[in-house]
JSON list of C-alpha atoms in Angstrom, two decimals:
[
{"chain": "W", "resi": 1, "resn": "UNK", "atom": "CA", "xyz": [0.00, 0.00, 0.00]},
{"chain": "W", "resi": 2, "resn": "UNK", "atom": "CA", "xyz": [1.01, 3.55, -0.34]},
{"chain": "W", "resi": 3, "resn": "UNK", "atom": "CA", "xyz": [3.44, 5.03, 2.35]},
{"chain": "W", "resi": 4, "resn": "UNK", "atom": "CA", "xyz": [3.58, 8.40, 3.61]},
{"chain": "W", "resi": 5, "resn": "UNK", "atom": "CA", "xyz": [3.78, 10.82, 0.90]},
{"chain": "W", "resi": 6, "resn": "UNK", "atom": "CA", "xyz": [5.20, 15.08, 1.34]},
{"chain": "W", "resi": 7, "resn": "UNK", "atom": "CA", "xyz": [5.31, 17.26, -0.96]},
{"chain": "W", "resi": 8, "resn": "UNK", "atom": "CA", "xyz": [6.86, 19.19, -2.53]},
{"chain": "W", "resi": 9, "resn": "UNK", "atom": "CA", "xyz": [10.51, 17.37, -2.14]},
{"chain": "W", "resi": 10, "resn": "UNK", "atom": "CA", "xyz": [12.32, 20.27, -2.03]},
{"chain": "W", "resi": 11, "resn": "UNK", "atom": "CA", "xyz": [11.68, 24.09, -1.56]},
{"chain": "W", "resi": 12, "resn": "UNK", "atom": "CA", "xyz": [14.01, 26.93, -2.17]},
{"chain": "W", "resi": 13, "resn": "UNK", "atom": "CA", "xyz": [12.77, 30.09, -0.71]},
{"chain": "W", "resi": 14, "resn": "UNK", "atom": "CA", "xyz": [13.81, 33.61, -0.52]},
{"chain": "W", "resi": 15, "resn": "UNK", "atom": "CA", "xyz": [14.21, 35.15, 3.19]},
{"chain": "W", "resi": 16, "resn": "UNK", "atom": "CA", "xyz": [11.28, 36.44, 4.49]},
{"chain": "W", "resi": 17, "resn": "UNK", "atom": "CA", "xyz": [8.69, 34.42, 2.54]},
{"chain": "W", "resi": 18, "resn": "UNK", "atom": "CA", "xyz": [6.40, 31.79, 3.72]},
{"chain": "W", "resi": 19, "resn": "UNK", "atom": "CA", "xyz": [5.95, 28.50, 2.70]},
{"chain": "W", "resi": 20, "resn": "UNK", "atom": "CA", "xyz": [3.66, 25.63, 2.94]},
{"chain": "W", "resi": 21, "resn": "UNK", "atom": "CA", "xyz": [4.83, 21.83, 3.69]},
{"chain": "W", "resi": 22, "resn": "UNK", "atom": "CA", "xyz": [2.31, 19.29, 2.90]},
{"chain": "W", "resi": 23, "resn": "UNK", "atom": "CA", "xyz": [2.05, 15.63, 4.67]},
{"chain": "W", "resi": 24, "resn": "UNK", "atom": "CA", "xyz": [-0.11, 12.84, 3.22]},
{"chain": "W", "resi": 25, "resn": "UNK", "atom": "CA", "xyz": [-0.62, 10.19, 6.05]},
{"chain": "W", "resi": 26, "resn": "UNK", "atom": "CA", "xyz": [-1.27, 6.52, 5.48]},
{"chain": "W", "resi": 27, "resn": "UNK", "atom": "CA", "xyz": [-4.50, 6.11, 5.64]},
{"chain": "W", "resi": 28, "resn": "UNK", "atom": "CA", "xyz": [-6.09, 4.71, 9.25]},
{"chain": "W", "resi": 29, "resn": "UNK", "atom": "CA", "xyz": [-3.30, 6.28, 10.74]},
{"chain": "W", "resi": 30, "resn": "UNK", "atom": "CA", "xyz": [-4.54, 7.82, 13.71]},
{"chain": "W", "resi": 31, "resn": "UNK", "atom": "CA", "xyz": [-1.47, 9.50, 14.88]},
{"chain": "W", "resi": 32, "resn": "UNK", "atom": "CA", "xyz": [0.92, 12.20, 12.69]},
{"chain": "W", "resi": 33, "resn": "UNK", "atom": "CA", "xyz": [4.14, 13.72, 13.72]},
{"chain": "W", "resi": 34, "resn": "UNK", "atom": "CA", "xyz": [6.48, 16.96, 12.15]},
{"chain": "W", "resi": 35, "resn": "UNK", "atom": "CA", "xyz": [10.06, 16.74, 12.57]},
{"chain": "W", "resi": 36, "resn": "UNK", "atom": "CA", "xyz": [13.20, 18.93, 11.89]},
{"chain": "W", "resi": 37, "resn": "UNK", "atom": "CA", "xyz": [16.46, 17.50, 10.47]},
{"chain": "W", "resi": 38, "resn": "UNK", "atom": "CA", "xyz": [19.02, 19.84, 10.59]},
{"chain": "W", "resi": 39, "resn": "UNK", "atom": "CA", "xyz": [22.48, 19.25, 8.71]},
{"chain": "W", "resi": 40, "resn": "UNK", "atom": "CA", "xyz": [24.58, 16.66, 11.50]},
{"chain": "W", "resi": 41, "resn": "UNK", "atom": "CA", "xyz": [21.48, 16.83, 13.78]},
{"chain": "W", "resi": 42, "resn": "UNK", "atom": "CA", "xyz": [19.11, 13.82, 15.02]},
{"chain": "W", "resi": 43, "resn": "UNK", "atom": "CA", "xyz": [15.17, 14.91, 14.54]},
{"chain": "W", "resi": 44, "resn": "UNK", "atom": "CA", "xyz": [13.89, 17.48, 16.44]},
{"chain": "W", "resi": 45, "resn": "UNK", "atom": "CA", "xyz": [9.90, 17.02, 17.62]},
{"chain": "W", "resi": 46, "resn": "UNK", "atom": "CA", "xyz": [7.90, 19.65, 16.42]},
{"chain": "W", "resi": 47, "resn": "UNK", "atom": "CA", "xyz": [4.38, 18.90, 16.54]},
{"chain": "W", "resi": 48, "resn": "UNK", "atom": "CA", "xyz": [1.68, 15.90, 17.03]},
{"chain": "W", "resi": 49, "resn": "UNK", "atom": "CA", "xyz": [-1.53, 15.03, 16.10]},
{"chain": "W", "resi": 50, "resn": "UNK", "atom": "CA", "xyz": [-3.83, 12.50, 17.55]},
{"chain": "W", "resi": 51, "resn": "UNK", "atom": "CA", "xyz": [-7.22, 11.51, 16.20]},
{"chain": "W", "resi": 52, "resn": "UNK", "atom": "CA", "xyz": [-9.37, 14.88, 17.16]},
{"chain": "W", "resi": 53, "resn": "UNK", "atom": "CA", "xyz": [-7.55, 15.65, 20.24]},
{"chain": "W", "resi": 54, "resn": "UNK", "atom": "CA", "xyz": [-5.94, 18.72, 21.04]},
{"chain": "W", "resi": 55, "resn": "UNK", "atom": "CA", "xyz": [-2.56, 18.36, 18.96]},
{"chain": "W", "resi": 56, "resn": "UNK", "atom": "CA", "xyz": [0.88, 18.95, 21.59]},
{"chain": "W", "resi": 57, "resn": "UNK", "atom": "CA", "xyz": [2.65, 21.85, 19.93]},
{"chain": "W", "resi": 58, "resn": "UNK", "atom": "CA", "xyz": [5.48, 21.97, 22.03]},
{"chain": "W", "resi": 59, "resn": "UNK", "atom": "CA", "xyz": [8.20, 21.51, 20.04]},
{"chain": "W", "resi": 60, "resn": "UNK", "atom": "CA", "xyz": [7.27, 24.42, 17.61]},
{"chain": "W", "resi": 61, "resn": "UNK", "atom": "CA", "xyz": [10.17, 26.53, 17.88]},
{"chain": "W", "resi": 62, "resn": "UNK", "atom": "CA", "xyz": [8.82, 29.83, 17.55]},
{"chain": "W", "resi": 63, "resn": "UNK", "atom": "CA", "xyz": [5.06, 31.42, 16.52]},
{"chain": "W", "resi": 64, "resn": "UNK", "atom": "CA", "xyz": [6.35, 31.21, 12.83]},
{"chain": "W", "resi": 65, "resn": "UNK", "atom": "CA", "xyz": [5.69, 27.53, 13.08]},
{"chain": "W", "resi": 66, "resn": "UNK", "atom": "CA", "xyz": [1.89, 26.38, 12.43]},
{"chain": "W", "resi": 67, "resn": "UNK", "atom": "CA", "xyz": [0.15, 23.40, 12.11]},
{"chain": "W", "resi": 68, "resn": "UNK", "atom": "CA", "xyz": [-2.81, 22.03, 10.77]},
{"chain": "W", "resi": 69, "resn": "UNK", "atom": "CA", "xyz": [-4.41, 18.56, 10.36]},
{"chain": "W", "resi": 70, "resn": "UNK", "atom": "CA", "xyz": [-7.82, 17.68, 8.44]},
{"chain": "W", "resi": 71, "resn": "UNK", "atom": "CA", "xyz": [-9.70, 14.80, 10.61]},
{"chain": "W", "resi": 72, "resn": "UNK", "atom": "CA", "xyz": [-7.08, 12.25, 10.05]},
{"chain": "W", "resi": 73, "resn": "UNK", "atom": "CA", "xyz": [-5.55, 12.95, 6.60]},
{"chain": "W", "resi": 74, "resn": "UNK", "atom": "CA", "xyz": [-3.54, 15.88, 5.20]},
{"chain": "W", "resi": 75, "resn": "UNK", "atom": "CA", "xyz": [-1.23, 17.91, 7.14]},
{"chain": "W", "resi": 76, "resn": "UNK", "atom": "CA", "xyz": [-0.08, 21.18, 6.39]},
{"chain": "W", "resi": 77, "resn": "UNK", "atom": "CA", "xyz": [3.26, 22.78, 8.10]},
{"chain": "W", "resi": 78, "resn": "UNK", "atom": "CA", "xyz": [3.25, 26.52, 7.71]},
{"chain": "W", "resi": 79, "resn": "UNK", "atom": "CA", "xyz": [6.78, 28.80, 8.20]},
{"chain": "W", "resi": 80, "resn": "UNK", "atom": "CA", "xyz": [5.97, 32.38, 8.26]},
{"chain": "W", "resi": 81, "resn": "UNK", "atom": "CA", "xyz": [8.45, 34.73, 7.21]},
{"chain": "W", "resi": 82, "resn": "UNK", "atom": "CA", "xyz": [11.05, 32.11, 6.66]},
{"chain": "W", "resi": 83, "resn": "UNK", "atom": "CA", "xyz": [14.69, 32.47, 8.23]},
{"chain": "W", "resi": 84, "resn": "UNK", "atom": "CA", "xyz": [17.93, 31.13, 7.33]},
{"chain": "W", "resi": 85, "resn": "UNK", "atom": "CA", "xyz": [17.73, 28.75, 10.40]},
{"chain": "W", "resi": 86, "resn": "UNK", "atom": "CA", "xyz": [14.52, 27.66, 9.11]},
{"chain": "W", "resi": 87, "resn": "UNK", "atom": "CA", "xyz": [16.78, 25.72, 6.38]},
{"chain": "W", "resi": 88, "resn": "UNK", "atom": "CA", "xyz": [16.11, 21.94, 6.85]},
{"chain": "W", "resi": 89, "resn": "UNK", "atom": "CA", "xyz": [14.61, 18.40, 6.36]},
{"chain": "W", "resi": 90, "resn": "UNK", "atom": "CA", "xyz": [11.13, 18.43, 7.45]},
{"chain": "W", "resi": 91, "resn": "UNK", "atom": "CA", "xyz": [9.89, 15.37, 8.11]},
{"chain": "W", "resi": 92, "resn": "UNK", "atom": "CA", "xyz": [6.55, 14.12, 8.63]},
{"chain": "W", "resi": 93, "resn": "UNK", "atom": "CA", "xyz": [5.58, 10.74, 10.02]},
{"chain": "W", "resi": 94, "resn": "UNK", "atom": "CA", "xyz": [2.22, 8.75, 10.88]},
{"chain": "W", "resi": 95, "resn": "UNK", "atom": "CA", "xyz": [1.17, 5.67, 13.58]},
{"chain": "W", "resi": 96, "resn": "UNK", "atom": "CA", "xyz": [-1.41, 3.66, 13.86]},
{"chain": "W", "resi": 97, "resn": "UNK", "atom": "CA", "xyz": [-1.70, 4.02, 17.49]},
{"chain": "W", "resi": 98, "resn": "UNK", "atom": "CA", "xyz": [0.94, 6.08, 19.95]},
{"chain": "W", "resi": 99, "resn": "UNK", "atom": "CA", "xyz": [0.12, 4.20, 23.10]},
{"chain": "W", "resi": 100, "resn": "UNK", "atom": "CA", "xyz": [2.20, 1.11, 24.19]},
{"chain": "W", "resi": 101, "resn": "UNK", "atom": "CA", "xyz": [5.27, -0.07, 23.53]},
{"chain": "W", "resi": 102, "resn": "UNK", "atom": "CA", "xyz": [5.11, -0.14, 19.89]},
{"chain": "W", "resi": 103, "resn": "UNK", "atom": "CA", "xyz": [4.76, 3.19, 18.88]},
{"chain": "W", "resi": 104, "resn": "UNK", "atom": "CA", "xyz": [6.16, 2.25, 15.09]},
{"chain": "W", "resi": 105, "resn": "UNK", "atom": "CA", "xyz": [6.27, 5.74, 13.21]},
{"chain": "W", "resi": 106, "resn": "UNK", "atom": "CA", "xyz": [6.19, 5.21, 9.30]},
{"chain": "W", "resi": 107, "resn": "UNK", "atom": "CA", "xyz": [8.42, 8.42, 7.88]},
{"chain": "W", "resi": 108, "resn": "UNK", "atom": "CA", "xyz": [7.89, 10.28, 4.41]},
{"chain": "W", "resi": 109, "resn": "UNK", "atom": "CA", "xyz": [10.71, 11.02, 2.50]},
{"chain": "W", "resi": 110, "resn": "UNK", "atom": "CA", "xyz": [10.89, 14.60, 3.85]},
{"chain": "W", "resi": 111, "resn": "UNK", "atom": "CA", "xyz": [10.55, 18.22, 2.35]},
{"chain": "W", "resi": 112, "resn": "UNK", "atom": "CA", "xyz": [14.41, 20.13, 2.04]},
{"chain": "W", "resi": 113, "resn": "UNK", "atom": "CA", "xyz": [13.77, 23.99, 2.84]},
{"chain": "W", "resi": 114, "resn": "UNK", "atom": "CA", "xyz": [16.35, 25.98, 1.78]},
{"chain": "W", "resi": 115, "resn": "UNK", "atom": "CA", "xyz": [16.18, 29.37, 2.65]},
{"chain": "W", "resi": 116, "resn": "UNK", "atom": "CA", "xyz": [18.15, 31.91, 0.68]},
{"chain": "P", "resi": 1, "resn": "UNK", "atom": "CA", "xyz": [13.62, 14.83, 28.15]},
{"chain": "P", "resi": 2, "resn": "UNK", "atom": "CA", "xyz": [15.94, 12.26, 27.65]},
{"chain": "P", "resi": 3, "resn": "UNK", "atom": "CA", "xyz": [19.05, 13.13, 25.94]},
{"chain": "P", "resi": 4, "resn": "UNK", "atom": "CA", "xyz": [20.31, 10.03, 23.78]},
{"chain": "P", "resi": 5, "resn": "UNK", "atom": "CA", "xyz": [24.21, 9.74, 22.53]},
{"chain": "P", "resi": 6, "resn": "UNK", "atom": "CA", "xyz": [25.64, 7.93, 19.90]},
{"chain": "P", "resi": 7, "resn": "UNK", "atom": "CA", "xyz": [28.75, 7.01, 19.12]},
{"chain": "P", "resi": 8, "resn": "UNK", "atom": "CA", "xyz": [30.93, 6.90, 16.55]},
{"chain": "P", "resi": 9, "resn": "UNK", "atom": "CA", "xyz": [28.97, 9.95, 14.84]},
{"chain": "P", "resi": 10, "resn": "UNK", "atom": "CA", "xyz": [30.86, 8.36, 11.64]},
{"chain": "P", "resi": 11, "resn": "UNK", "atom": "CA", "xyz": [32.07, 4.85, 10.89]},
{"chain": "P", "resi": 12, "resn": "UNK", "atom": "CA", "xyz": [33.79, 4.13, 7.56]},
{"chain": "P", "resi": 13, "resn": "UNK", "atom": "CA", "xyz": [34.64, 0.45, 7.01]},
{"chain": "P", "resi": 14, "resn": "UNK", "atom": "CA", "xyz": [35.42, -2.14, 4.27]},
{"chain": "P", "resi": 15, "resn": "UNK", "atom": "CA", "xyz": [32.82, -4.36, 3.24]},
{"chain": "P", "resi": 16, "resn": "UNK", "atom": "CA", "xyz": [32.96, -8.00, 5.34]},
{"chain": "P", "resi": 17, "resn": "UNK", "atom": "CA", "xyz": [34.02, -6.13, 8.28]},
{"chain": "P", "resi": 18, "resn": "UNK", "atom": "CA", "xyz": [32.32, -6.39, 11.46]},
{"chain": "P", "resi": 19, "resn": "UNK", "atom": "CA", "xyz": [30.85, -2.91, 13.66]},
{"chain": "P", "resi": 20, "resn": "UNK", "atom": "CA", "xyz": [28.87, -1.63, 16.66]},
{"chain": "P", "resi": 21, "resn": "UNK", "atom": "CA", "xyz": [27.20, 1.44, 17.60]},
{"chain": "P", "resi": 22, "resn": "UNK", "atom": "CA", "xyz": [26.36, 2.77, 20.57]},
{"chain": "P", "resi": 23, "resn": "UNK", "atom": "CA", "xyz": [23.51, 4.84, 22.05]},
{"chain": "P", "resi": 24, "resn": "UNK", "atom": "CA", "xyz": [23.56, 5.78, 25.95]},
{"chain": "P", "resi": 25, "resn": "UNK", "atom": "CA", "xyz": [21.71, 7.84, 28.32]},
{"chain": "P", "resi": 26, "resn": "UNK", "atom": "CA", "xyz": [21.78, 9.07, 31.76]},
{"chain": "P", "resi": 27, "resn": "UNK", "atom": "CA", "xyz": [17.78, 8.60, 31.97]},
{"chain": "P", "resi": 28, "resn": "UNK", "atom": "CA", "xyz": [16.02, 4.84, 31.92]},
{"chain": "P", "resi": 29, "resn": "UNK", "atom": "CA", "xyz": [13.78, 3.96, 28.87]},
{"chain": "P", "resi": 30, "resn": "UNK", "atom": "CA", "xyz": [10.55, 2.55, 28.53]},
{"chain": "P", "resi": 31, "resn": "UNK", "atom": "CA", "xyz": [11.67, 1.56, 25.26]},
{"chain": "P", "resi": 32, "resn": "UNK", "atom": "CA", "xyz": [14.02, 2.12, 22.12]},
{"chain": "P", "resi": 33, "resn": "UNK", "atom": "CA", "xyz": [14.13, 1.87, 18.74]},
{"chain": "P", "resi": 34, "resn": "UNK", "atom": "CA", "xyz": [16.36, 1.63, 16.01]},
{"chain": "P", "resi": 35, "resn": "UNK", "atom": "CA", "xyz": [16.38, 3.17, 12.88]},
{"chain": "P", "resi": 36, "resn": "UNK", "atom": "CA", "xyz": [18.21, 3.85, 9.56]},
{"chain": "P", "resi": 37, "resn": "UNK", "atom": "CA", "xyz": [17.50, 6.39, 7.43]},
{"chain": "P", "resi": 38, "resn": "UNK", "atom": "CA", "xyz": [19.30, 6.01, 3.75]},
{"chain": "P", "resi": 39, "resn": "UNK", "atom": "CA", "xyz": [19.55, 9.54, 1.75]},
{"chain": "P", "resi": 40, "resn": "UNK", "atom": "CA", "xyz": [16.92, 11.19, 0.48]},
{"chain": "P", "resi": 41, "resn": "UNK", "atom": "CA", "xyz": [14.84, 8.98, 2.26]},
{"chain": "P", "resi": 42, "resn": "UNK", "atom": "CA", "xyz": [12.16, 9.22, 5.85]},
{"chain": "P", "resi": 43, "resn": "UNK", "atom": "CA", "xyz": [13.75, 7.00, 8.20]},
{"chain": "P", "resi": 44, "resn": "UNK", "atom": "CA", "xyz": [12.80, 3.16, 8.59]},
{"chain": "P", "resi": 45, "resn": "UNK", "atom": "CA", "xyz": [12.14, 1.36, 11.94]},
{"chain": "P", "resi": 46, "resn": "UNK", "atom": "CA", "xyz": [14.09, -1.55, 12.20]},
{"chain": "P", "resi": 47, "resn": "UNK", "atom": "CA", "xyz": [14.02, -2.91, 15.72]},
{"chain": "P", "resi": 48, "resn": "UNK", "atom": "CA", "xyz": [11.92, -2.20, 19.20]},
{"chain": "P", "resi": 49, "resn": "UNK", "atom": "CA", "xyz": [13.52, -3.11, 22.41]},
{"chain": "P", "resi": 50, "resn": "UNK", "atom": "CA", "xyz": [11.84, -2.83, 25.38]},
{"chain": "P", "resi": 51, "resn": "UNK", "atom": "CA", "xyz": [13.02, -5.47, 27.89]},
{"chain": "P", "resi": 52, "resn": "UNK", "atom": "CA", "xyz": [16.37, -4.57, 29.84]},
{"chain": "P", "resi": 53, "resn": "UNK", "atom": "CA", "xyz": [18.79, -7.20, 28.77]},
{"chain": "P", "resi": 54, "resn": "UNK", "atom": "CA", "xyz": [17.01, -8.43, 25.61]},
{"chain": "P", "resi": 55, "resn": "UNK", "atom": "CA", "xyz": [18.78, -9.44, 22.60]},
{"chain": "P", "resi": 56, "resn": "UNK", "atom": "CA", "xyz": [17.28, -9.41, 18.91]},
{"chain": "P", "resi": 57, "resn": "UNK", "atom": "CA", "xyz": [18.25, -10.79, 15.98]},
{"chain": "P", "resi": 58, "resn": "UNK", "atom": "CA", "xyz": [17.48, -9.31, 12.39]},
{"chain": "P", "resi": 59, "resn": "UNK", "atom": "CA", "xyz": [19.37, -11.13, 9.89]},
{"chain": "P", "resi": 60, "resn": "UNK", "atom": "CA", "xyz": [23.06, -9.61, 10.21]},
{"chain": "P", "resi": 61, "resn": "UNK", "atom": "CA", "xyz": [22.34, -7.09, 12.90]},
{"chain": "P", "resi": 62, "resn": "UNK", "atom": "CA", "xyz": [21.79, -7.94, 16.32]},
{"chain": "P", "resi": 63, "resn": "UNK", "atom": "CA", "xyz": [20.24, -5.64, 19.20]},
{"chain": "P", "resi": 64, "resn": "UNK", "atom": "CA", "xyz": [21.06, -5.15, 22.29]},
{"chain": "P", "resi": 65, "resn": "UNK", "atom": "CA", "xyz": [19.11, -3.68, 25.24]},
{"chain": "P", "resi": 66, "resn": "UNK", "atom": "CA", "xyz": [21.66, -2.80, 28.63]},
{"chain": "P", "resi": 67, "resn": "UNK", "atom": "CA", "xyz": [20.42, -4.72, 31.38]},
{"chain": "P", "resi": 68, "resn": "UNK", "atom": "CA", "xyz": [19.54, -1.23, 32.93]},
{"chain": "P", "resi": 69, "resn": "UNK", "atom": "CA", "xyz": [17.62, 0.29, 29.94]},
{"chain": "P", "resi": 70, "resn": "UNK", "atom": "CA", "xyz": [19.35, 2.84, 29.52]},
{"chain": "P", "resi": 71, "resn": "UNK", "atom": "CA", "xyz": [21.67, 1.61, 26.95]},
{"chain": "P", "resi": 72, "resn": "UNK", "atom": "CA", "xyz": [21.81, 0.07, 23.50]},
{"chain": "P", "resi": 73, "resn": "UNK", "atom": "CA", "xyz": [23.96, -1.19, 20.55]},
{"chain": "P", "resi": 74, "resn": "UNK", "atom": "CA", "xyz": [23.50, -2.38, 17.35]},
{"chain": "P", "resi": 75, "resn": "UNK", "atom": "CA", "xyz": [26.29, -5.19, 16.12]},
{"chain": "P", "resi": 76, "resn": "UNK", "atom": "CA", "xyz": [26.40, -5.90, 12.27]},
{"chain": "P", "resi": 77, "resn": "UNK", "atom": "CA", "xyz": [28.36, -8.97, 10.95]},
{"chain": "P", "resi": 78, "resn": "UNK", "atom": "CA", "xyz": [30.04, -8.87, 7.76]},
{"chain": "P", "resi": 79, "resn": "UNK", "atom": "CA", "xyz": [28.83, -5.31, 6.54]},
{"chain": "P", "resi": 80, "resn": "UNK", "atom": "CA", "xyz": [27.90, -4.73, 2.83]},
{"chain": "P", "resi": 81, "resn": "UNK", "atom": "CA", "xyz": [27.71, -1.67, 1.28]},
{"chain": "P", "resi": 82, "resn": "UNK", "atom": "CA", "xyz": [23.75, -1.99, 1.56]},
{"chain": "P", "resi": 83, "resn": "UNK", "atom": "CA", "xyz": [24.30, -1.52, 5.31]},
{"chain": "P", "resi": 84, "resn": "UNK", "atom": "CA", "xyz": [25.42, 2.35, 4.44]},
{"chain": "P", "resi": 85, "resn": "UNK", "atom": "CA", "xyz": [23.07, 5.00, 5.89]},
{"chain": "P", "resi": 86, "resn": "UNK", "atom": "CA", "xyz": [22.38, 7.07, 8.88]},
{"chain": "P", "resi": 87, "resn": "UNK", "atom": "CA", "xyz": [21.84, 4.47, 12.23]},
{"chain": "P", "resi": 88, "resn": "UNK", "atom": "CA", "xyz": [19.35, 6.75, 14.98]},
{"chain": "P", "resi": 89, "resn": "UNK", "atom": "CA", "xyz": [18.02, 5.17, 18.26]},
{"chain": "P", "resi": 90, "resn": "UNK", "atom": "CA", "xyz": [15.04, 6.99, 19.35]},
{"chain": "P", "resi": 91, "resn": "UNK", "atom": "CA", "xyz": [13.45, 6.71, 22.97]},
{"chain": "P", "resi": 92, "resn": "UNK", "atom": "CA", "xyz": [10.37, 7.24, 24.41]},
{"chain": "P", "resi": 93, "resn": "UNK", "atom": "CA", "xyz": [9.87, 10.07, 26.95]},
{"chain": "P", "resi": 94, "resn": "UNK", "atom": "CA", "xyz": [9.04, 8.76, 30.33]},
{"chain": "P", "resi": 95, "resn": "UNK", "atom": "CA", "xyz": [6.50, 10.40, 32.04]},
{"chain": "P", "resi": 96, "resn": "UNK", "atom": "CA", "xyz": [2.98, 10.18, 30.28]},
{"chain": "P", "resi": 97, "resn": "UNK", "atom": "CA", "xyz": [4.21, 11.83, 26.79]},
{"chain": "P", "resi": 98, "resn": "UNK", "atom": "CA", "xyz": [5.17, 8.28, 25.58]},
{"chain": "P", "resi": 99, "resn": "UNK", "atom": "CA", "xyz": [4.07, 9.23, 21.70]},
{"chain": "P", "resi": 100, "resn": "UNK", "atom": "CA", "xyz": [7.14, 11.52, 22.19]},
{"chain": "P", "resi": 101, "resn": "UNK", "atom": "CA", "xyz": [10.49, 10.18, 20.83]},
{"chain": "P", "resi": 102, "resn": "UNK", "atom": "CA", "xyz": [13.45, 11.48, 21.48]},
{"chain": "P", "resi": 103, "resn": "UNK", "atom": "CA", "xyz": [16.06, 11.01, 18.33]},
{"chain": "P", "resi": 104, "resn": "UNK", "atom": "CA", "xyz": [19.92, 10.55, 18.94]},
{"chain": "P", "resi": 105, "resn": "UNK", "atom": "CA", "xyz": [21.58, 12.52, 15.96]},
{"chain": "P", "resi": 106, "resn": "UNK", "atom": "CA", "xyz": [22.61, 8.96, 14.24]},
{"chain": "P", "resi": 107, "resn": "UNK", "atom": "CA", "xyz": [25.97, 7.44, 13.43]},
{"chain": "P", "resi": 108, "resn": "UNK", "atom": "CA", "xyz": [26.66, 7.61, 9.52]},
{"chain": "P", "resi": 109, "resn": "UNK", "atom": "CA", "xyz": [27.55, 4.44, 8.33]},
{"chain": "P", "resi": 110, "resn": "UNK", "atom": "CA", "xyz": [29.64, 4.07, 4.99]},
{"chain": "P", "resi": 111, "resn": "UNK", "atom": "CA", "xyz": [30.61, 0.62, 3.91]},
{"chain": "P", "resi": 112, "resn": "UNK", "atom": "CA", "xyz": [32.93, 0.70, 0.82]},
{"chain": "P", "resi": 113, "resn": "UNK", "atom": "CA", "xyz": [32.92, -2.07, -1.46]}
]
């Protein structure tokens, strides 16, 4: 079956504009995930969604960063007024269910942001 | 939040040749994963380990869970040069965030032909 799909697959972006990062979960999957992959670095948590709860923002690293999720499909990952910093993988990932021990998280092939 | 370290942060080797990696922590686990990520690629789950002490097997890589929990390795026999990629151990946060994981920044793998 199909995996998780992003698009686009990469981005380049001049300083100061915003951009839009789409995430197409596999389908059932209840939970979703955004993370960061900076150059060297391990992911960084950004944000999670689970079924029609509240979704845990905390990783967002400043108000530039937003979130949304449709029921339990799409995702959209929105960077306001982009930064340099904001140059990275973004990754986006989906579970069938958080809770336990298994908490397997299926990865797309990411989104590369460069900003300019 | 759990901070995870791995070591080497790069490992180049010759194909046939044996390796470990490492991933430690000050904090206890509930559980940890392995995962490798190959370029241009999401990364792929390839092992959960959740019992301290436990041991598992997937084909030439073998798993290993420190009796405490808050350690693991990853042993491959005989690398090939499919083996090459980016090797992260993710853990989940303790304390009632457990859909939280917490990613070690990986040890890059190359295995030359």
């Amino acid at each position: 079956g199909a995996g998780v799909s992003q698009s686009p697959s990469n981005k380049v972006t001049e300083k100061g504009k915003d951009v839009e990062l789409r995430c197409d979960p596999i389908s059932g999957h209840t939970a979703l995930y955004w993370y960061r992959q900076r150059l060297g670095q391990g992911l960084e948590f950004l944000i999670y969604f689970q079924g029609n709860s509240a979704p845990d923002k905390s990783g967002l690293p400043s108000d530039r960063f937003s979130a949304e999720r449709t029921g339990e499909s799409v995702s959209t990952l929105t960077i306001q007024r982009t930064q340099q910093e904001d140059s990275a993988v973004y990754l986006c990932a989906s579970s069938f269910s958080p809770w336990g021990y298994y908490n397997e998280q299926f990865f797309g092939p990411g989104t590369r942001l460069t900003v300019l | 939040t759990q901070l995870l370290e791995q070591s080497p942060q790069f490992l180049s080797i010759q194909e046939g040749e044996n390796l470990t990696v490492y991933c430690n922590s000050s904090s206890v686990f509930s559980s940890l994963q392995w995962y490798r990520q190959e370029p241009g690629e999401g990364p792929v789950l390839l092992v959960t380990v959740v019992t301290g002490g436990e041991v598992k097997k997937l084909k030439r890589l073998t798993f290993q869970f420190g009796d405490a929990r808050k350690d693991s390795s990853l042993h491959i026999t005989a690398a090939q040069p499919g083996d090459t990629g980016l090797y992260l151990c993710a853990a989940e946060n303790s304390g009632g965030s457990n859909y939280k994981l917490t990613f070690g920044k990986g040890t890059l793998l190359t295995v030359n032909p």
